[in-house]
XYZ file of C-alpha atoms in Angstrom:
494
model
C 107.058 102.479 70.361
C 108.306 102.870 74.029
C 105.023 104.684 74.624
C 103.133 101.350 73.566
C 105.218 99.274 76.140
C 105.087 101.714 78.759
C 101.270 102.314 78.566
C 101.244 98.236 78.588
C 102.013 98.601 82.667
C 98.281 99.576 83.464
C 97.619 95.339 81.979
C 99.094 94.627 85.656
C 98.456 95.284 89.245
C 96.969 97.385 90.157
C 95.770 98.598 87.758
C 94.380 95.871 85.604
C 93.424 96.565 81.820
C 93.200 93.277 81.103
C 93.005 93.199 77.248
C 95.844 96.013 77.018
C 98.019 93.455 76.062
C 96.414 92.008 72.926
C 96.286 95.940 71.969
C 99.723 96.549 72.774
C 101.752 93.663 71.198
C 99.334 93.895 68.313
C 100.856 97.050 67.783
C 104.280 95.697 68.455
C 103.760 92.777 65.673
C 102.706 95.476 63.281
C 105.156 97.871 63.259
C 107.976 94.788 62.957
C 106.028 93.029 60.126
C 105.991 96.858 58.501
C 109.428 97.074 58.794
C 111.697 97.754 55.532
C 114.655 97.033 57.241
C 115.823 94.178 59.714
C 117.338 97.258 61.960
C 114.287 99.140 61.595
C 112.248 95.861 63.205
C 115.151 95.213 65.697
C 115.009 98.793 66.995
C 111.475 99.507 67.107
C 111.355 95.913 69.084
C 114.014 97.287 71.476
C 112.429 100.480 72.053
C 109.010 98.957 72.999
C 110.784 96.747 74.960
C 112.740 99.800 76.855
C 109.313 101.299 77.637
C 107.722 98.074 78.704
C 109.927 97.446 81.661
C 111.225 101.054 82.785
C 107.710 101.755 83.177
C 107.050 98.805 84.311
C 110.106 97.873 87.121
C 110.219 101.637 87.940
C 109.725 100.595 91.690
C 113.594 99.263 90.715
C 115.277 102.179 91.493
C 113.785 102.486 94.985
C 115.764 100.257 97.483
C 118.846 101.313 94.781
C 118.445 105.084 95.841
C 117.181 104.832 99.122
C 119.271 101.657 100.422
C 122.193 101.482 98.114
C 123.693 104.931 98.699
C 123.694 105.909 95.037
C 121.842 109.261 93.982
C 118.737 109.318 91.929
C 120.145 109.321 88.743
C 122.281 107.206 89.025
C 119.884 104.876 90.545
C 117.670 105.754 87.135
C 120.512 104.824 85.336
C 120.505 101.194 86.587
C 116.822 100.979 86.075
C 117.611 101.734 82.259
C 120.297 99.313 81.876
C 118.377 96.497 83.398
C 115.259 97.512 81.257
C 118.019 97.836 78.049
C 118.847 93.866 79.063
C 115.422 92.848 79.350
C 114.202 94.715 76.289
C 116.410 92.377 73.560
C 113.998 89.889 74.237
C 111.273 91.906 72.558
C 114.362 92.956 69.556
C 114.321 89.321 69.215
C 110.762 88.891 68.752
C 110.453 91.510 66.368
C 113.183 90.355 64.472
C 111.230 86.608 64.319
C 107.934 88.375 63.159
C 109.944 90.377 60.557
C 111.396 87.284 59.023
C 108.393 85.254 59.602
C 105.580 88.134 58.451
C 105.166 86.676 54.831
C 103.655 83.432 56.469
C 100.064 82.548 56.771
C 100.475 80.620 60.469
C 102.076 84.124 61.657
C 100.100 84.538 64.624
C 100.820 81.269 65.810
C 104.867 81.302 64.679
C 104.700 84.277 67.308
C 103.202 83.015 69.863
C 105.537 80.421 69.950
C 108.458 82.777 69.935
C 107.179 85.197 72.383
C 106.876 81.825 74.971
C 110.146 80.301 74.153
C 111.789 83.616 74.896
C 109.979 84.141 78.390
C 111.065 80.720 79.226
C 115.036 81.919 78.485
C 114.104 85.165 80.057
C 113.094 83.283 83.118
C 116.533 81.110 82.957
C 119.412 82.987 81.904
C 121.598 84.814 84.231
C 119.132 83.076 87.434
C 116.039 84.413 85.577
C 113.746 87.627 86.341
C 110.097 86.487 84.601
C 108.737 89.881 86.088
C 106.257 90.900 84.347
C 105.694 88.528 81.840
C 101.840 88.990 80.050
C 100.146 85.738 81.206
C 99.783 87.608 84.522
C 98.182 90.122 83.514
C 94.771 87.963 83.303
C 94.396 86.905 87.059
C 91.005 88.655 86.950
C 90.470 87.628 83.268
C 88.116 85.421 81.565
C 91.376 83.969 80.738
C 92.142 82.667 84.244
C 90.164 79.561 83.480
C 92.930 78.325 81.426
C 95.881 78.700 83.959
C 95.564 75.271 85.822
C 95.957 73.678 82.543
C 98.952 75.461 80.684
C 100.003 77.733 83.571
C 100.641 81.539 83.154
C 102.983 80.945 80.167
C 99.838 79.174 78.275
C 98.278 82.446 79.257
C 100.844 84.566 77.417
C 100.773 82.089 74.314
C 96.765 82.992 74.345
C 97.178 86.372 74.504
C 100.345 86.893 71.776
C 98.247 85.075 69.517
C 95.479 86.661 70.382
C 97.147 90.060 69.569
C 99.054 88.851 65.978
C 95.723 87.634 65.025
C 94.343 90.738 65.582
C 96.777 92.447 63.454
C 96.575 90.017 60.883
C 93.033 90.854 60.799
C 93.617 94.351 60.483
C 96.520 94.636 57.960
C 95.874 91.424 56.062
C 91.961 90.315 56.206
C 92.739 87.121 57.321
C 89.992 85.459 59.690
C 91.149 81.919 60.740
C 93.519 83.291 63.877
C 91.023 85.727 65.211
C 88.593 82.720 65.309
C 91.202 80.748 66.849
C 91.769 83.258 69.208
C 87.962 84.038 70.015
C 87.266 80.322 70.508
C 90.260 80.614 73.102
C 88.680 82.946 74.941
C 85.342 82.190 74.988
C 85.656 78.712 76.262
C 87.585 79.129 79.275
C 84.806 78.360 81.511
C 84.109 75.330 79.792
C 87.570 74.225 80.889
C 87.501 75.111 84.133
C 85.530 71.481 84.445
C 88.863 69.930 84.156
C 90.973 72.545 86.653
C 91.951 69.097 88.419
C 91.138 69.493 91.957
C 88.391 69.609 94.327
C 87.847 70.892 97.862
C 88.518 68.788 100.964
C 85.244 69.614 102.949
C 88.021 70.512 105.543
C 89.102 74.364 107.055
C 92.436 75.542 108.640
C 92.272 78.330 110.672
C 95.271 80.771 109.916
C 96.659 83.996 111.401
C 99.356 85.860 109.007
C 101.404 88.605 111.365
C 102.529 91.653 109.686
C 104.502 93.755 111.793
C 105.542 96.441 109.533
C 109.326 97.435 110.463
C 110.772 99.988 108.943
C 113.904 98.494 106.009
C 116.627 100.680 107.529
C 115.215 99.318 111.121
C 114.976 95.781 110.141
C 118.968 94.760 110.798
C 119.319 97.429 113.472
C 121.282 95.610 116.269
C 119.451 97.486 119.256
C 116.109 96.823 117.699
C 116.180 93.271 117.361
C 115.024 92.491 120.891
C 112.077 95.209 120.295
C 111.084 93.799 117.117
C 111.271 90.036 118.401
C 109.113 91.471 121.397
C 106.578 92.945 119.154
C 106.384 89.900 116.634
C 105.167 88.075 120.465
C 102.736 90.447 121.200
C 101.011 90.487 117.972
C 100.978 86.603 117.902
C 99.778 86.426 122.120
C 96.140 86.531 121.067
C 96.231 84.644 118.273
C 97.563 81.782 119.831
C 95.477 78.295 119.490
C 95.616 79.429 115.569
C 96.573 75.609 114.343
C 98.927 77.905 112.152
C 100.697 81.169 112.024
C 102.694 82.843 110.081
C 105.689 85.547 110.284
C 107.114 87.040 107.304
C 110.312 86.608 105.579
C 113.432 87.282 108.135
C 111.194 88.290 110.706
C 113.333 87.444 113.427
C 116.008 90.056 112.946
C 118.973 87.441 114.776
C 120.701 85.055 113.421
C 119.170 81.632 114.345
C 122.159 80.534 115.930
C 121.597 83.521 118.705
C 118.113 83.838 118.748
C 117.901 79.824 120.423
C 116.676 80.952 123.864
C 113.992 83.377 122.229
C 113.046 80.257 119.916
C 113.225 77.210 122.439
C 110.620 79.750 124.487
C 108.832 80.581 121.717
C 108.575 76.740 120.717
C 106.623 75.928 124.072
C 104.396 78.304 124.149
C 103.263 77.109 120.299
C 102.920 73.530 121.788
C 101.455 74.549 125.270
C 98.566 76.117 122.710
C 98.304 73.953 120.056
C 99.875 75.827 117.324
C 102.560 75.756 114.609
C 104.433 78.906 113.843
C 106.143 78.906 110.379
C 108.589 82.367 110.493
C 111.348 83.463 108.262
C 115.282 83.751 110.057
C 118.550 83.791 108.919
C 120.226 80.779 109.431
C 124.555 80.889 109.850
C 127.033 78.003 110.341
C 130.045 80.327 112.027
C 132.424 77.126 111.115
C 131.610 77.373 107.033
C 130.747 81.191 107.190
C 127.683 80.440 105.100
C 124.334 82.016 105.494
C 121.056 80.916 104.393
C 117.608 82.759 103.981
C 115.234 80.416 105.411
C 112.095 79.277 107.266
C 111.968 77.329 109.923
C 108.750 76.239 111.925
C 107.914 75.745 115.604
C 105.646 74.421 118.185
C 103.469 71.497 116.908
C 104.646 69.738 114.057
C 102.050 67.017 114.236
C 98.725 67.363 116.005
C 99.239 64.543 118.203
C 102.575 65.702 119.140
C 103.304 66.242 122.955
C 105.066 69.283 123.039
C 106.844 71.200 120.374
C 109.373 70.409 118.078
C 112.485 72.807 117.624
C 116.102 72.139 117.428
C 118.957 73.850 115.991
C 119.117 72.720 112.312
C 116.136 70.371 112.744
C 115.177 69.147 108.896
C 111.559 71.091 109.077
C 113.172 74.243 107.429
C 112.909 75.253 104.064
C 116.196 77.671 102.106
C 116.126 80.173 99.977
C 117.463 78.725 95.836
C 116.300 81.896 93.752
C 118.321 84.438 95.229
C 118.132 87.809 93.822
C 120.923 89.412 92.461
C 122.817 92.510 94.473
C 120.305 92.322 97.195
C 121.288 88.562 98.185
C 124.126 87.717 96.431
C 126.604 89.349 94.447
C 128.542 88.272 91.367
C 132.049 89.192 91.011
C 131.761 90.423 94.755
C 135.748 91.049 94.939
C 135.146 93.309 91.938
C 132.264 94.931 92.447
C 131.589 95.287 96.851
C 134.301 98.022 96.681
C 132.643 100.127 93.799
C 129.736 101.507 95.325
C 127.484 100.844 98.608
C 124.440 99.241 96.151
C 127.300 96.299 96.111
C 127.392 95.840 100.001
C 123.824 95.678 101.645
C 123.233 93.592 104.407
C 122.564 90.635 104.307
C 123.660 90.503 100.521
C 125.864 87.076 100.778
C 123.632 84.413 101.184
C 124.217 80.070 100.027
C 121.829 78.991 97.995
C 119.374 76.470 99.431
C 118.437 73.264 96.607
C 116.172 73.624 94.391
C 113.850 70.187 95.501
C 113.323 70.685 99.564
C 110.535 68.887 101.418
C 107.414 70.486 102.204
C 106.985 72.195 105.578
C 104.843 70.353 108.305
C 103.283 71.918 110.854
C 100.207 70.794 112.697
C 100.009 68.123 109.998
C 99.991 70.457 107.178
C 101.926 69.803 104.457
C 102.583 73.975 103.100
C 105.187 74.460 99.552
C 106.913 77.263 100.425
C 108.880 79.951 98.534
C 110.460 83.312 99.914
C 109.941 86.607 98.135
C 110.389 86.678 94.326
C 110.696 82.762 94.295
C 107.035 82.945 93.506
C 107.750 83.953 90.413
C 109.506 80.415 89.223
C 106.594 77.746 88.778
C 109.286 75.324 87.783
C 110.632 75.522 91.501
C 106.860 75.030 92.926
C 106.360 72.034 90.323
C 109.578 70.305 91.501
C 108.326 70.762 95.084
C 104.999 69.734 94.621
C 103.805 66.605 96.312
C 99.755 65.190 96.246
C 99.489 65.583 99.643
C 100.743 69.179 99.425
C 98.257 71.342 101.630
C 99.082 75.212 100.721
C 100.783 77.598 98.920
C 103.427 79.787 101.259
C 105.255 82.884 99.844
C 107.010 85.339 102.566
C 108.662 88.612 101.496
C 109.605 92.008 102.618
C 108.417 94.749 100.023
C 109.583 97.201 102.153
C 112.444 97.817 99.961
C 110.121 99.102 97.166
C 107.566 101.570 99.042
C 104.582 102.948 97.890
C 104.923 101.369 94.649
C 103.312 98.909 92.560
C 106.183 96.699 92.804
C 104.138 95.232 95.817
C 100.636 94.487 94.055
C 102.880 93.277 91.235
C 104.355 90.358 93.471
C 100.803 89.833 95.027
C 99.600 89.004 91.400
C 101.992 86.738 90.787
C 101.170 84.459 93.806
C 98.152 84.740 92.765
C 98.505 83.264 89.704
C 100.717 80.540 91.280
C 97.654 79.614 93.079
C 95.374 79.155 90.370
C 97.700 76.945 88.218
C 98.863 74.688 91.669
C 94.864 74.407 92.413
C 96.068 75.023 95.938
C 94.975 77.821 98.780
C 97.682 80.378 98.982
C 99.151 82.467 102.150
C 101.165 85.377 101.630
C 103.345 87.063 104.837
C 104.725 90.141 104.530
C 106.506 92.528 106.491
C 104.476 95.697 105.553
C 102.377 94.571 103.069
C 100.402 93.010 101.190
C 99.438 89.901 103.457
C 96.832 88.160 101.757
C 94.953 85.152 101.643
C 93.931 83.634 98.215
C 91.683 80.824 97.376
C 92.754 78.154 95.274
C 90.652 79.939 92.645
C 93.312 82.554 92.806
C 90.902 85.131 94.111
C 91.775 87.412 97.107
C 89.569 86.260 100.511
C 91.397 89.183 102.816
C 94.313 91.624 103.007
C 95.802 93.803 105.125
C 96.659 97.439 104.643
C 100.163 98.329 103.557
C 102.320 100.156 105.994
C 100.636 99.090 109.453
C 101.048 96.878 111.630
C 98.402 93.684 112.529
C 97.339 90.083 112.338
C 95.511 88.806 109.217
C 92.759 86.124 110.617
C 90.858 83.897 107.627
C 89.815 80.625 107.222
C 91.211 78.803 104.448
C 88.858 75.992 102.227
C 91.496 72.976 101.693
C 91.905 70.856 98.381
C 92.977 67.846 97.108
C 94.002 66.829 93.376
C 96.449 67.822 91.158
C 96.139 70.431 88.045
C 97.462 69.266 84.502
C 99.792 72.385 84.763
C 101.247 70.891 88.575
C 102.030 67.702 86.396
C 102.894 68.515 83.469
C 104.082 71.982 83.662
C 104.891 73.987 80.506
C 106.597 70.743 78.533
C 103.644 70.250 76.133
C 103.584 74.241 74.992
C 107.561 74.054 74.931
C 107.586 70.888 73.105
C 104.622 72.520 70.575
C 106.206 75.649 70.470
C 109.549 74.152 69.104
C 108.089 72.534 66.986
C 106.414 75.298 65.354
C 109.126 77.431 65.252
C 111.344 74.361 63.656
C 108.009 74.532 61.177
C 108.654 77.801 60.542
C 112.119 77.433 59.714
C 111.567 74.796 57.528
C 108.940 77.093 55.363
C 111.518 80.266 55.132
C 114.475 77.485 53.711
C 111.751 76.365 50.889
C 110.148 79.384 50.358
C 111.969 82.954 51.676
C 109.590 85.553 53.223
């Protein structure tokens, strides 16, 4: 069974097998329902859940080896045990489908249970919803769906899609596989109601990627060098109504790096353009430290000159932080165990989890930094009608020449096509990208070199049932059908 998970990694970028997953968890349901024993489901569960994301996260161990001073095994080690956490929520599935397999509305009962445990998977202890099926289908016929019930609709589809295929298999039974089909087949027919339209308006854009090296990146005699060469990529750019630098791009604290950013404030306005870049921002009286973004030069178009002050309100921090790399719990326990527990820059605040939208040059932009992408709830709350773009900044250099990277470039992705809303993605060495608010890819740059991404991005207006309802309706439905379920095991046991 931890073949079957594992081989379910080529469903994602970049590889993208699309229907892998209905194949996959079909074989998953099956092997539960066939189960003699609870154990038996509840380890067979486990083990395809082991496979799933140590194949999967493998790009985990990366920044633990290469940045975190462990060895490689050790560093493999971790991977496991994080995989070993994430992999009880596929025990507890299989445990559901082998107390629920005697039921006719099986393939729904699971579908149900395979959403309601993403959603806990994507809350409890902050949340990692890595990897989770729905986006696997950003290049799907399935994609039609997603501005309607979101990616987690999209995994609902495709778990029932995959227990009604084993039902149809192991039990003859039609009814889900034509529920399933009918799914499928009309989601161009809803992509009618996707919710928003086009503007008739263009923004010109220029994304800067200037590839630093990660054990470069906080290097105290490179930060003038790497603030220089941020410039000169930017110089002929500039009269771009908006450009954008990648998470912590300026390698000094915001507090020190005022003379670089008053300067680099009137040059913005002298040209007409608003610069959106990622900094660390540090109150020396508190001692706290925020990932953040702050923007420069014009904030409006009819604006004068540019904008900037020190802790100006046009900034947006950092509320998903991720675990070890940007906070650490039980830091007085753990910090003096091993080097993993002390990178830089590893003790940030967290910013709130509603923030204002950016402006700059009178464009309203939703922004999230690095794996923040991953939390739709977090865009939703943000989420205004007059909200222009999508912005996600990171810095994948801490996973290499993995697909860790095309991973997180799917997943903004499919934040795109359930916010109905043109996407920009800075990075530091890749992959900047620009994506429609059809969720498909307009350019990208290489990975690992250095350059300006130039596009021109089709606005839109309108909001998506998924931006205003979000995934209450399938939570609400899904309770209920588990509570359904429930009810039919008291009267009659499976």
């Amino acid at each position: 069974m931890a073949l079957t998970g594992a081989i379910s990694t080529f469903a994602f970028a970049p590889y993208s097998f699309t229907l892998l997953p209905v194949l996959t968890i079909a074989i998953l349901c099956y092997a539960a329902c066939c189960s003699s024993r609870w154990q038996q489901a509840a380890w067979l569960g486990f083990s395809w859940g082991l496979g799933y994301f140590a194949a999967g996260l493998n790009w985990v161990h990366i920044p633990i080896e290469q940045f975190g001073g462990l060895p490689l095994l050790l560093s493999l080690a971790l991977l496991l045990l994080l995989s070993a956490y994430l992999a009880l929520y596929p025990l507890l599935f299989a445990l559901l489908a082998f107390r629920l397999k005697a039921h006719s509305m099986l393939p729904l009962y699971l579908a149900a249970a395979w959403m309601l445990l993403e959603a806990l998977r994507s809350w409890f202890l902050t949340g990692f919803p890595w990897l989770s099926p729905g986006y696997s289908q950003t290049d799907s016929i399935l994609r039609h769906w997603a501005p309607l019930i979101g990616e987690t609709g999209l995994t609902f589809v495709l778990v029932l899609s995959a227990a009604a295929l084993m039902q149809l298999l192991a039990k003859r039974q039609f009814w889900p596989t034509a529920l399933a089909v009918l799914l499928w087949l009309s989601a161009p027919l809803v992509s009618h109601w996707h919710g928003w339209q086009t503007t008739g308006e263009t923004l010109d854009v220029a994304l800067v990627q200037g590839n630093i090296k990660q054990e470069l990146r906080w290097d105290p005699a490179l930060e003038v060098s790497t603030m220089r060469l941020y410039l000169e990529l930017t110089q002929p750019h500039l009269g771009t109504p908006l450009i954008i630098w990648p998470e912590a791009a300026i390698p000094r604290v915001e507090i020190l790096a005022e003379p670089y950013l008053f300067e680099l404030d009137a040059i913005l306005a002298e040209h007409g353009s608003s610069l959106v870049t990622g900094i660390i921002e540090y109150n020396f009286y508190t001692e706290e430290a925020w990932n953040s973004l702050i923007t420069l030069g014009k904030r409006r178009q009819s604006d004068a000159g540019g904008h900037y002050q020190p802790r100006h309100s046009n900034r947006f921090e950092k509320h998903h932080l991720l675990p070890i790399g940007e906070f650490v719990p039980f830091e007085d326990l753990l910090r003096p165990l091993a080097p993993i527990f002390d990178l830089p820059m590893s003790s940030f605040s967290r910013g709130s989890f509603a923030q204002h939208n950016l402006l700059a040059n009178d464009h309203k932009l939703l922004p999230a930094i690095c794996f923040e992408i991953a939390f739709p709830r977090q865009l939703a709350a943000n989420f205004q009608q007059d909200t222009g773009l999508l912005l996600t900044v990171s810095n994948d250099a801490w996973f290499g020449d993995s697909i860790g990277p095309h991973q997180h470039l799917q997943i903004a992705r499919m934040r795109a096509l359930e916010f109905g809303r043109p996407l920009l993605r800075a990075t530091n060495n890749g992959i900047t990208a620009t994506i429609a608010a059809n969720g498909r890819i307009q350019q990208q740059l290489p990975q690992f070199e250095a350059g300006v991404l130039t596009d021109q991005m089709q606005l839109t207006t309108g909001q998506t049932p998924y931006s205003r309802y979000r995934d209450w309706p399938l939570w609400y439905c899904s309770l209920l059908l588990l509570l359904l379920a429930g009810w039919q095991s008291r009267r009659k046991p499976a």
